CSV table of C-alpha atoms in Angstrom, one decimal:
chain,number,residue,atom,x,y,z
A,1,UNK,CA,-10.3,11.3,19.9
A,2,UNK,CA,-7.4,9.2,18.8
A,3,UNK,CA,-7.1,9.7,15.0
A,4,UNK,CA,-3.7,8.1,14.4
A,5,UNK,CA,-2.4,4.6,15.4
A,6,UNK,CA,-1.8,4.3,19.1
A,7,UNK,CA,1.9,3.7,19.5
A,8,UNK,CA,3.6,1.6,22.2
A,9,UNK,CA,5.8,3.5,24.7
A,10,UNK,CA,9.5,2.5,24.4
A,11,UNK,CA,11.4,2.2,27.7
A,12,UNK,CA,14.8,1.1,28.7
A,13,UNK,CA,13.5,-2.4,29.3
A,14,UNK,CA,12.0,-3.3,25.9
A,15,UNK,CA,14.0,-0.9,23.6
A,16,UNK,CA,16.1,-3.9,22.3
A,17,UNK,CA,12.9,-5.6,21.1
A,18,UNK,CA,11.9,-2.4,19.2
A,19,UNK,CA,15.4,-1.8,17.9
A,20,UNK,CA,15.5,-5.4,16.5
A,21,UNK,CA,12.1,-4.9,14.9
A,22,UNK,CA,13.4,-1.7,13.2
A,23,UNK,CA,16.1,-3.9,11.7
A,24,UNK,CA,13.5,-6.4,10.5
A,25,UNK,CA,14.4,-9.0,13.2
A,26,UNK,CA,12.0,-10.5,15.7
A,27,UNK,CA,13.6,-11.1,19.1
A,28,UNK,CA,12.5,-12.9,22.2
A,29,UNK,CA,13.7,-12.3,25.7
A,30,UNK,CA,15.3,-15.2,27.5
A,31,UNK,CA,16.4,-15.6,31.1
A,32,UNK,CA,20.1,-15.0,31.6
A,33,UNK,CA,20.2,-17.7,34.3
A,34,UNK,CA,18.0,-20.6,33.2
A,35,UNK,CA,17.5,-19.7,29.4
A,36,UNK,CA,13.7,-19.8,29.7
A,37,UNK,CA,12.1,-17.7,26.9
A,38,UNK,CA,9.4,-15.2,27.7
A,39,UNK,CA,7.1,-12.9,25.9
A,40,UNK,CA,6.0,-10.2,26.6
A,41,UNK,CA,9.3,-9.0,28.2
A,42,UNK,CA,9.3,-9.0,32.0
A,43,UNK,CA,11.8,-7.8,34.6
A,44,UNK,CA,12.0,-11.2,36.3
A,45,UNK,CA,12.0,-14.8,35.1
A,46,UNK,CA,8.7,-16.5,36.1
A,47,UNK,CA,10.6,-19.8,36.3
A,48,UNK,CA,13.7,-19.1,38.5
A,49,UNK,CA,13.0,-15.4,39.5
A,50,UNK,CA,16.4,-14.2,38.1
A,51,UNK,CA,16.5,-10.6,36.9
A,52,UNK,CA,19.2,-11.3,34.4
A,53,UNK,CA,18.0,-11.5,30.8
A,54,UNK,CA,19.2,-11.5,27.2
A,55,UNK,CA,17.6,-11.2,23.8
A,56,UNK,CA,17.7,-13.8,21.0
A,57,UNK,CA,16.8,-13.2,17.3
A,58,UNK,CA,14.2,-15.8,16.2
A,59,UNK,CA,12.8,-16.7,12.8
A,60,UNK,CA,9.3,-15.4,13.5
A,61,UNK,CA,7.8,-18.4,11.7
A,62,UNK,CA,4.8,-19.9,13.3
A,63,UNK,CA,1.3,-21.0,12.9
A,64,UNK,CA,-2.1,-19.3,13.4
A,65,UNK,CA,-3.4,-20.4,16.8
A,66,UNK,CA,-6.5,-18.1,16.8
A,67,UNK,CA,-7.7,-15.0,15.0
A,68,UNK,CA,-10.5,-12.4,15.1
A,69,UNK,CA,-11.8,-9.7,12.8
A,70,UNK,CA,-12.5,-6.7,15.1
A,71,UNK,CA,-15.9,-5.0,14.6
A,72,UNK,CA,-17.2,-1.6,15.4
A,73,UNK,CA,-16.9,0.4,17.6
A,74,UNK,CA,-13.3,0.9,16.7
A,75,UNK,CA,-10.9,3.8,17.1
A,76,UNK,CA,-11.1,6.0,14.0
A,77,UNK,CA,-7.6,4.9,12.8
A,78,UNK,CA,-8.7,1.2,12.9
A,79,UNK,CA,-12.1,2.0,11.5
A,80,UNK,CA,-10.5,3.3,8.3
A,81,UNK,CA,-8.6,0.0,7.9
A,82,UNK,CA,-11.6,-2.3,8.7
A,83,UNK,CA,-12.1,-5.1,8.0
A,84,UNK,CA,-8.7,-6.5,9.1
A,85,UNK,CA,-7.5,-9.7,10.8
A,86,UNK,CA,-5.7,-9.9,14.1
A,87,UNK,CA,-4.1,-13.2,14.9
A,88,UNK,CA,-2.5,-15.0,17.8
A,89,UNK,CA,0.6,-16.7,16.4
A,90,UNK,CA,2.3,-19.6,18.1
A,91,UNK,CA,6.0,-19.4,17.2
A,92,UNK,CA,7.8,-22.4,16.0
A,93,UNK,CA,10.3,-23.8,18.5
A,94,UNK,CA,8.7,-21.9,21.4
A,95,UNK,CA,5.8,-23.9,22.7
A,96,UNK,CA,5.0,-21.4,25.4
A,97,UNK,CA,5.1,-18.2,23.3
A,98,UNK,CA,2.3,-16.7,21.3
A,99,UNK,CA,2.3,-13.2,19.9
A,100,UNK,CA,-0.6,-11.1,18.8
A,101,UNK,CA,-0.3,-9.3,15.5
A,102,UNK,CA,-2.0,-8.3,12.3
A,103,UNK,CA,-2.3,-11.0,9.6
A,104,UNK,CA,-1.6,-9.2,6.3
A,105,UNK,CA,-0.4,-9.8,2.8
A,106,UNK,CA,3.4,-10.4,2.4
A,107,UNK,CA,3.8,-6.8,1.1
A,108,UNK,CA,2.2,-5.4,4.3
A,109,UNK,CA,-1.1,-4.6,2.6
A,110,UNK,CA,-4.4,-5.3,4.4
A,111,UNK,CA,-5.7,-8.9,4.3
A,112,UNK,CA,-9.4,-8.4,4.7
A,113,UNK,CA,-10.7,-11.9,3.9
A,114,UNK,CA,-10.3,-15.1,5.8
A,115,UNK,CA,-10.8,-17.2,2.7
A,116,UNK,CA,-7.2,-18.5,2.6
A,117,UNK,CA,-6.5,-18.7,6.3
A,118,UNK,CA,-7.4,-21.2,9.0
A,119,UNK,CA,-6.3,-22.2,12.4
A,120,UNK,CA,-3.0,-23.9,11.9
A,121,UNK,CA,-2.0,-21.9,8.8
A,122,UNK,CA,1.8,-21.5,8.5
A,123,UNK,CA,2.9,-17.9,8.9
A,124,UNK,CA,6.1,-15.9,8.4
A,125,UNK,CA,6.9,-12.6,10.1
A,126,UNK,CA,7.1,-9.2,8.3
A,127,UNK,CA,7.7,-5.7,9.6
A,128,UNK,CA,5.7,-2.5,9.1
A,129,UNK,CA,7.6,0.7,9.7
A,130,UNK,CA,5.3,3.1,11.5
A,131,UNK,CA,7.8,5.9,12.2
A,132,UNK,CA,11.5,6.4,12.9
A,133,UNK,CA,11.2,4.6,16.3
A,134,UNK,CA,8.4,2.0,15.8
A,135,UNK,CA,8.4,-0.9,13.4
A,136,UNK,CA,5.6,-3.4,14.2
A,137,UNK,CA,5.8,-7.1,13.4
A,138,UNK,CA,2.9,-8.6,11.3
A,139,UNK,CA,2.4,-12.1,9.9
A,140,UNK,CA,1.6,-13.4,6.5
A,141,UNK,CA,0.7,-16.7,4.9
A,142,UNK,CA,3.7,-18.9,4.2
A,143,UNK,CA,3.1,-20.1,0.7
């Protein structure tokens, strides 16, 4: 049984994303040939098939495109935090990129109520340090 938070595996391909998150910066992969942004990171550009890529730091500001409050059955780690909100965030300036993440209070504490959020709510990115290697982005209401 998984009792702690399941952590993403870091590999040579996405380590820059996780390094930037550990420095409280959100980054998006871009094609090195045609500049097309893409997320999640991929080995090849879906637009021009180039394997060249680079990373750009982005603001992380966006708006709530959709959200859900997960219900039981949950893994034990998430059951302890329930209820919580998971959102699909459409990043500003990137019409084709949406990122899934927790919707929390600006201090990183649990936001358990949807009273103040709605589709289209303006959000800013924050970062939650899990361990020495993993810092996970989350979003909070931009007030």
